[in-house]
Short mmCIF file of C-alpha atoms and ligand atoms in Angstrom, two decimals:
data_model
loop_
_atom_site.label_atom_id
_atom_site.label_comp_id
_atom_site.label_asym_id
_atom_site.label_seq_id
_atom_site.Cartn_x
_atom_site.Cartn_y
_atom_site.Cartn_z
CA MET H 1 -2.40 -67.36 -44.31
CA LYS H 2 -2.05 -69.26 -41.15
CA ILE H 3 1.08 -71.38 -40.73
CA SER H 4 1.65 -73.50 -37.87
CA ILE H 5 5.09 -75.29 -36.86
CA ILE H 6 5.30 -78.16 -34.56
CA GLY H 7 8.50 -78.51 -32.70
CA LEU H 8 10.45 -75.51 -31.31
CA GLY H 9 13.78 -76.76 -30.62
CA SER H 10 16.81 -75.18 -32.37
CA VAL H 11 15.21 -75.77 -36.03
CA GLY H 12 11.67 -75.13 -35.32
CA SER H 13 12.68 -71.69 -33.50
CA ALA H 14 14.84 -70.63 -36.52
CA VAL H 15 12.11 -71.82 -38.93
CA ALA H 16 9.75 -69.43 -36.99
CA THR H 17 11.97 -66.31 -37.21
CA ALA H 18 12.51 -67.01 -40.93
CA VAL H 19 8.75 -67.68 -41.81
CA ALA H 20 7.85 -64.67 -40.02
CA ASN H 21 10.53 -62.48 -41.90
CA THR H 22 8.90 -63.63 -45.24
CA GLY H 23 5.87 -61.50 -44.30
CA LEU H 24 3.68 -63.87 -46.00
CA ALA H 25 1.96 -65.09 -42.85
CA ASN H 26 -0.47 -63.18 -40.93
CA GLU H 27 -0.71 -65.81 -38.07
CA ILE H 28 1.95 -68.23 -36.93
CA VAL H 29 0.98 -70.92 -34.30
CA LEU H 30 3.67 -72.56 -32.62
CA PHE H 31 3.05 -76.19 -30.72
CA ASP H 32 5.94 -78.15 -29.01
CA ARG H 33 5.25 -80.87 -26.39
CA ASP H 34 7.39 -78.55 -24.10
CA GLY H 35 4.72 -76.21 -23.66
CA VAL H 36 6.74 -73.71 -21.69
CA ARG H 37 9.14 -73.72 -24.59
CA ALA H 38 6.70 -73.02 -27.28
CA ARG H 39 5.57 -70.06 -25.11
CA ALA H 40 8.84 -68.47 -24.43
CA ALA H 41 9.40 -68.84 -28.34
CA ALA H 42 6.06 -67.11 -29.02
CA GLU H 43 7.01 -64.11 -26.84
CA ASP H 44 10.43 -63.61 -27.93
CA LEU H 45 9.38 -63.78 -31.92
CA GLY H 46 6.33 -61.61 -30.93
CA HIS H 47 8.71 -59.04 -29.74
CA ALA H 48 11.22 -59.35 -32.82
CA ALA H 49 7.94 -59.08 -34.94
CA ALA H 50 7.40 -55.48 -33.74
CA PHE H 51 10.59 -54.50 -35.74
CA SER H 52 9.24 -56.14 -38.93
CA PHE H 53 5.87 -57.47 -40.35
CA ASP H 54 2.66 -57.47 -38.61
CA VAL H 55 2.10 -61.16 -37.70
CA LYS H 56 0.15 -62.75 -34.77
CA ILE H 57 2.33 -65.21 -33.17
CA SER H 58 1.01 -67.23 -30.25
CA ALA H 59 1.84 -70.65 -28.87
CA VAL H 60 -0.95 -73.47 -28.22
CA ASN H 61 -0.99 -76.16 -25.88
CA ASN H 62 -3.25 -78.35 -27.97
CA TYR H 63 -3.79 -79.14 -31.57
CA ARG H 64 -6.97 -77.51 -31.82
CA GLY H 65 -5.14 -74.32 -31.96
CA ILE H 66 -3.75 -75.08 -35.34
CA ARG H 67 -7.13 -75.28 -36.94
CA GLY H 68 -7.40 -73.19 -40.08
CA SER H 69 -3.94 -73.67 -40.83
CA GLU H 70 -2.92 -73.92 -44.67
CA ILE H 71 0.75 -74.95 -44.07
CA VAL H 72 1.92 -77.03 -41.09
CA ILE H 73 5.50 -77.41 -40.61
CA ILE H 74 6.93 -80.18 -38.61
CA ALA H 75 10.38 -79.77 -37.12
CA ALA H 76 9.91 -81.78 -34.21
CA GLY H 77 12.20 -84.57 -33.00
CA ALA H 78 15.60 -85.83 -32.11
CA ASN H 79 18.70 -84.25 -33.79
CA GLN H 80 21.99 -85.62 -34.29
CA ARG H 81 24.54 -85.91 -31.65
CA PRO H 82 28.12 -85.32 -32.83
CA GLY H 83 28.96 -88.69 -34.62
CA GLN H 84 25.26 -89.96 -35.18
CA THR H 85 23.92 -90.00 -38.89
CA ARG H 86 20.51 -88.95 -39.81
CA THR H 87 19.78 -92.69 -40.03
CA ASP H 88 20.31 -93.11 -36.33
CA LEU H 89 17.37 -90.96 -35.81
CA LEU H 90 14.87 -93.57 -37.47
CA ALA H 91 13.44 -95.31 -34.58
CA ALA H 92 13.00 -92.33 -32.27
CA ASN H 93 11.50 -89.83 -34.98
CA THR H 94 9.12 -92.29 -36.40
CA ALA H 95 7.59 -92.54 -33.13
CA VAL H 96 7.48 -88.63 -33.14
CA ILE H 97 5.88 -88.52 -36.72
CA SER H 98 3.47 -91.17 -35.65
CA ASP H 99 2.71 -89.07 -32.75
CA ILE H 100 2.01 -85.80 -34.45
CA VAL H 101 0.57 -86.41 -38.15
CA PRO H 102 -2.77 -87.82 -36.89
CA ARG H 103 -3.39 -85.07 -34.37
CA VAL H 104 -2.60 -82.51 -37.01
CA MET H 105 -4.72 -84.23 -39.49
CA ALA H 106 -7.64 -84.15 -36.87
CA ASN H 107 -7.41 -80.49 -36.90
CA VAL H 108 -6.86 -79.14 -40.47
CA ASP H 109 -8.66 -79.32 -43.77
CA ALA H 110 -7.35 -82.26 -45.57
CA LYS H 111 -8.34 -80.80 -49.03
CA THR H 112 -5.79 -78.06 -48.81
CA VAL H 113 -3.16 -78.37 -46.06
CA LYS H 114 0.17 -78.78 -47.16
CA LEU H 115 2.81 -80.85 -44.71
CA VAL H 116 6.31 -79.53 -44.61
CA ILE H 117 8.34 -82.19 -43.09
CA VAL H 118 11.71 -81.16 -41.87
CA THR H 119 12.70 -84.13 -38.93
CA ASN H 120 15.22 -86.61 -40.02
CA PRO H 121 15.91 -88.99 -41.47
CA LEU H 122 13.88 -86.62 -43.98
CA ASP H 123 12.89 -88.97 -46.78
CA VAL H 124 11.75 -91.66 -44.64
CA MET H 125 9.87 -89.37 -42.36
CA VAL H 126 8.26 -88.03 -45.59
CA MET H 127 6.98 -91.60 -46.49
CA VAL H 128 5.63 -92.08 -42.94
CA ALA H 129 3.78 -88.72 -42.97
CA GLN H 130 2.29 -89.25 -46.20
CA LYS H 131 1.01 -92.66 -45.22
CA LEU H 132 -0.44 -91.62 -41.85
CA SER H 133 -1.82 -88.38 -43.31
CA LYS H 134 -3.47 -89.88 -46.36
CA LEU H 135 -2.72 -86.72 -48.34
CA PRO H 136 -1.69 -86.69 -51.81
CA PRO H 137 1.73 -87.31 -52.06
CA ALA H 138 2.05 -83.70 -53.73
CA ARG H 139 1.14 -82.20 -50.54
CA VAL H 140 3.64 -83.91 -48.18
CA ILE H 141 6.59 -82.19 -49.07
CA GLY H 142 10.16 -82.65 -47.49
CA THR H 143 12.93 -79.92 -47.66
CA GLY H 144 15.01 -82.77 -48.95
CA THR H 145 18.13 -81.93 -50.68
CA MET H 146 17.21 -78.22 -50.84
CA LEU H 147 19.75 -77.25 -48.18
CA ASP H 148 22.52 -79.61 -49.71
CA SER H 149 22.04 -77.99 -53.20
CA ALA H 150 22.27 -74.50 -51.53
CA ARG H 151 25.60 -75.79 -49.81
CA LEU H 152 26.87 -76.95 -53.35
CA ARG H 153 25.95 -73.78 -55.09
CA THR H 154 27.50 -71.83 -52.13
CA ILE H 155 30.74 -73.79 -52.37
CA LEU H 156 30.71 -73.45 -56.23
CA SER H 157 30.14 -69.85 -55.96
CA ARG H 158 33.49 -69.37 -54.12
CA GLN H 159 35.07 -71.57 -56.51
CA LEU H 160 33.89 -69.98 -59.67
CA SER H 161 33.64 -66.43 -58.39
CA VAL H 162 29.84 -66.18 -59.49
CA SER H 163 26.86 -65.54 -57.50
CA PRO H 164 25.07 -68.64 -56.29
CA GLN H 165 21.92 -67.36 -57.93
CA SER H 166 23.43 -67.77 -61.33
CA ILE H 167 24.41 -71.35 -60.40
CA ASN H 168 22.05 -74.01 -61.34
CA ALA H 169 23.34 -77.53 -59.63
CA TYR H 170 21.83 -79.91 -57.67
CA VAL H 171 22.11 -82.72 -55.15
CA LEU H 172 19.58 -85.29 -55.56
CA GLY H 173 18.53 -88.58 -53.90
CA GLU H 174 18.56 -89.03 -49.96
CA HIS H 175 19.01 -86.03 -47.65
CA GLY H 176 21.84 -88.02 -46.12
CA ASP H 177 25.01 -89.69 -46.69
CA SER H 178 24.19 -91.18 -50.07
CA SER H 179 23.05 -87.97 -51.66
CA ILE H 180 24.46 -87.40 -55.22
CA VAL H 181 25.98 -84.42 -56.92
CA VAL H 182 24.62 -84.32 -60.57
CA TRP H 183 27.59 -82.51 -62.18
CA SER H 184 26.32 -83.70 -65.68
CA SER H 185 23.47 -81.25 -65.60
CA ALA H 186 25.18 -78.32 -63.60
CA SER H 187 25.27 -74.95 -65.45
CA VAL H 188 26.10 -71.32 -64.78
CA GLY H 189 24.32 -68.56 -66.47
CA GLY H 190 22.89 -71.36 -68.78
CA ILE H 191 26.12 -72.59 -69.87
CA ASP H 192 27.11 -76.27 -68.81
CA LEU H 193 29.86 -76.20 -66.06
CA ASN H 194 32.37 -77.80 -68.25
CA THR H 195 32.12 -74.92 -71.03
CA PHE H 196 31.89 -72.31 -68.46
CA CYS H 197 35.25 -73.58 -66.67
CA ARG H 198 36.98 -73.53 -70.30
CA GLN H 199 35.66 -70.04 -71.05
CA THR H 200 36.68 -68.61 -67.73
CA LYS H 201 39.97 -70.71 -67.54
CA ILE H 202 39.09 -72.16 -64.34
CA SER H 203 40.22 -75.55 -63.40
CA LEU H 204 37.56 -77.94 -61.73
CA PRO H 205 39.26 -81.33 -62.05
CA ALA H 206 37.82 -84.56 -60.46
CA THR H 207 39.73 -84.33 -57.47
CA THR H 208 38.27 -80.98 -56.76
CA ARG H 209 34.84 -82.03 -57.31
CA ARG H 210 35.18 -84.97 -55.24
CA THR H 211 36.31 -82.68 -52.28
CA ILE H 212 33.45 -80.34 -52.99
CA GLU H 213 30.85 -83.66 -52.98
CA HIS H 214 32.52 -84.60 -49.62
CA ARG H 215 32.37 -81.10 -48.14
CA VAL H 216 28.41 -80.85 -49.11
CA ARG H 217 27.72 -84.31 -47.65
CA ASN H 218 29.67 -83.48 -44.47
CA ALA H 219 28.52 -80.14 -43.86
CA ALA H 220 25.84 -80.95 -41.30
CA TYR H 221 28.52 -83.05 -39.41
CA GLU H 222 30.90 -80.19 -39.28
CA ILE H 223 28.40 -77.59 -37.99
CA ILE H 224 26.93 -80.00 -35.44
CA GLN H 225 30.67 -80.37 -34.10
CA GLY H 226 31.24 -76.70 -33.65
CA ARG H 227 27.52 -75.49 -33.01
CA GLY H 228 25.89 -78.54 -31.34
CA ALA H 229 23.33 -78.39 -34.17
CA THR H 230 22.16 -76.78 -37.74
CA TRP H 231 19.48 -74.33 -37.80
CA ASP H 232 20.01 -71.39 -40.06
CA GLY H 233 20.65 -73.11 -43.44
CA ILE H 234 17.60 -75.33 -42.97
CA ALA H 235 15.38 -72.11 -41.82
CA GLY H 236 16.38 -70.45 -44.73
CA ALA H 237 15.23 -73.57 -46.99
CA VAL H 238 11.95 -73.90 -45.21
CA ALA H 239 11.26 -70.07 -45.72
CA ASP H 240 11.97 -70.46 -49.29
CA LEU H 241 9.80 -73.29 -49.85
CA VAL H 242 6.92 -71.52 -48.04
CA ARG H 243 7.33 -68.55 -50.35
CA CYS H 244 7.36 -70.60 -53.33
CA ILE H 245 3.85 -72.52 -52.02
CA VAL H 246 2.24 -68.98 -50.86
CA ARG H 247 3.02 -67.12 -53.96
CA ASP H 248 2.57 -69.88 -56.13
CA GLU H 249 5.95 -69.45 -57.63
CA HIS H 250 6.38 -72.70 -59.73
CA ARG H 251 9.92 -72.54 -58.94
CA ILE H 252 12.08 -75.87 -59.43
CA LEU H 253 13.11 -76.93 -55.81
CA THR H 254 15.01 -80.17 -54.84
CA VAL H 255 12.31 -81.37 -52.50
CA SER H 256 11.34 -84.79 -51.25
CA THR H 257 7.84 -86.56 -51.96
CA VAL H 258 6.47 -89.74 -52.47
CA ASP H 259 6.64 -91.39 -56.05
CA GLY H 260 5.11 -94.60 -56.86
CA LEU H 261 2.78 -96.97 -55.02
CA GLY H 262 2.85 -99.76 -52.62
CA ALA H 263 6.14 -101.76 -52.34
CA LYS H 264 7.32 -99.21 -55.05
CA ALA H 265 6.50 -96.10 -53.14
CA LEU H 266 9.67 -93.75 -52.56
CA ALA H 267 10.33 -90.33 -51.23
CA MET H 268 13.76 -88.78 -52.62
CA SER H 269 14.73 -85.51 -53.75
CA LEU H 270 14.60 -84.63 -57.33
CA PRO H 271 14.04 -81.17 -59.15
CA ARG H 272 10.30 -80.62 -58.90
CA ILE H 273 7.94 -77.74 -59.78
CA VAL H 274 6.44 -76.32 -56.58
CA GLY H 275 3.31 -74.15 -56.51
CA GLY H 276 0.40 -73.38 -54.22
CA CYS H 277 -1.05 -76.85 -54.29
CA GLY H 278 2.41 -78.36 -53.73
CA VAL H 279 4.57 -80.31 -56.10
CA VAL H 280 3.17 -79.59 -59.36
CA SER H 281 5.62 -82.04 -61.30
CA THR H 282 8.85 -83.75 -61.34
CA LEU H 283 11.73 -83.84 -63.39
CA LEU H 284 15.01 -85.96 -64.03
CA PRO H 285 17.91 -84.09 -65.12
CA LYS H 286 20.73 -85.20 -67.51
CA MET H 287 22.88 -87.70 -65.79
CA ASP H 288 25.61 -90.00 -66.80
CA SER H 289 25.65 -93.73 -65.93
CA ALA H 290 27.64 -93.43 -62.71
CA GLU H 291 25.13 -90.53 -61.32
CA ALA H 292 21.92 -92.57 -62.40
CA THR H 293 23.43 -95.80 -60.61
CA ALA H 294 24.27 -93.62 -57.51
CA LEU H 295 20.89 -92.10 -57.50
CA ARG H 296 19.24 -95.84 -57.85
CA ARG H 297 21.40 -96.81 -54.93
CA SER H 298 20.50 -93.93 -52.90
CA GLY H 299 16.64 -94.91 -53.46
CA LYS H 300 17.35 -98.34 -52.21
CA ILE H 301 19.11 -97.16 -48.95
CA ILE H 302 15.89 -94.93 -48.30
CA ARG H 303 13.57 -97.75 -49.17
CA LYS H 304 15.27 -100.22 -47.04
CA ASN H 305 15.50 -97.93 -44.10
CA TYR H 306 11.53 -97.15 -44.38
CA ASP H 307 11.16 -101.17 -44.70
CA SER H 308 13.08 -101.78 -41.31
CA ILE H 309 10.35 -99.83 -39.48
CA PRO H 310 8.09 -102.22 -37.55
CA LYS H 311 4.70 -101.85 -39.19
P1 NAD Y 1 15.70 -80.14 -30.77
O1 NAD Y 1 16.25 -81.27 -29.92
O2 NAD Y 1 16.31 -78.72 -30.32
O3 NAD Y 1 14.35 -79.72 -30.78
C1 NAD Y 1 13.23 -80.88 -30.99
C2 NAD Y 1 11.99 -80.15 -30.38
O4 NAD Y 1 11.07 -81.14 -30.72
C3 NAD Y 1 11.97 -80.04 -28.82
O5 NAD Y 1 11.52 -79.03 -28.69
C4 NAD Y 1 10.97 -81.21 -28.50
O6 NAD Y 1 9.80 -80.94 -27.33
C5 NAD Y 1 10.19 -81.32 -29.74
N1 NAD Y 1 9.23 -82.53 -30.02
C6 NAD Y 1 9.71 -83.91 -29.65
N2 NAD Y 1 8.74 -84.62 -29.88
C7 NAD Y 1 7.79 -83.97 -29.98
C8 NAD Y 1 6.46 -84.47 -30.03
N3 NAD Y 1 5.92 -85.60 -30.34
N4 NAD Y 1 5.57 -83.17 -30.24
C9 NAD Y 1 5.75 -82.02 -30.35
N5 NAD Y 1 7.14 -81.72 -30.03
C10 NAD Y 1 7.93 -82.73 -30.01
O7 NAD Y 1 16.08 -80.56 -32.48
P2 NAD Y 1 16.25 -79.76 -33.57
O8 NAD Y 1 17.75 -79.34 -33.60
O9 NAD Y 1 15.34 -78.48 -33.51
O10 NAD Y 1 16.08 -80.73 -34.76
C11 NAD Y 1 14.75 -81.03 -35.14
C12 NAD Y 1 14.50 -82.05 -36.16
O11 NAD Y 1 15.16 -81.38 -37.46
C13 NAD Y 1 15.80 -83.11 -36.08
O12 NAD Y 1 15.15 -84.52 -36.53
C14 NAD Y 1 16.91 -82.85 -37.01
O13 NAD Y 1 17.55 -83.81 -37.41
C15 NAD Y 1 16.00 -82.15 -38.09
N6 NAD Y 1 16.80 -81.28 -38.84
C16 NAD Y 1 16.69 -81.24 -40.49
C17 NAD Y 1 17.26 -80.70 -41.36
C18 NAD Y 1 16.92 -80.84 -42.72
O14 NAD Y 1 17.64 -80.52 -43.54
N7 NAD Y 1 15.92 -81.57 -43.10
C19 NAD Y 1 18.24 -79.73 -40.84
C20 NAD Y 1 18.63 -79.68 -39.50
C21 NAD Y 1 17.63 -80.42 -38.59
#
């Protein structure tokens, strides 16, 4: 399996390490418009690989080098500065995706390739990449709220003293400020969250839930404030998505792909079954009316941002 990564900044480099550590790729190709950076990353990762899996890691200085890739991960583009929202990156990163996607498509097999989009604002970038690539929407997959859902499960796991692996709880909608925590469908070990709290005598009142929502939505801002950027969490999410695709696992992940056509086309995160061919199907969990309204509002924000791009 050959996997290419475009963009070797903080995120792309961490993604390369995490993907190499899955042991599922026998070749990883790195491209960045800053060739020196890509070559240095390939050197460093190559040395690390000597301690783990046998994977050939190389940097290329043009897109011909990605030929034969079955998965192309796009992590290039501007990141948020402290105080910036993801939407503030819209114009700059539309230009980046518009530069990269046609070059990628000229060098991959359009019948099989899967594009994994990481660049923010994520959902709009998925829409732009899908349109430019002309690939079936199922094979242009944004990491979406995988990371937000992981953050939610991590916070809940501390609150409930149970492993995140036993918690099914999703953040849906925009990978951004309008994301929604869907409490109505949250469950622990197959037991709905409210029943679980009753049985374990754990109190999770509305005020605590609002605090958790706030922490999930603001996690990136806090990490950027302290670390300058975020990279480990998203790298874990991308590696998990790659694993799900390569092994055709049919796991349910909250990824973002385009649903609908024309003026109704919209990419946002919903629980989706993901396998070797990309997104296999999309599910809609149980939601109360407030959650359903918030999800529609989130979708409208994404579409409005997409429509604001000069065509
Ligand atoms: P960074 O500034 O550290 O790196 C960006 C890299 O992209 C640089 O190496 C730059 O040379 C390269 N690049 C820019 N334009 C390019 C082009 N046209 N072709 C090839 N390479 C190009 O940024 P970062 O911290 O690595 O973040 C990258 C992106 O990932 C940002 O948009 C950020 O917001 C996003 N991100 C997404 C998530 C998520 O959950 N989806 C999480 C964290 C970061």
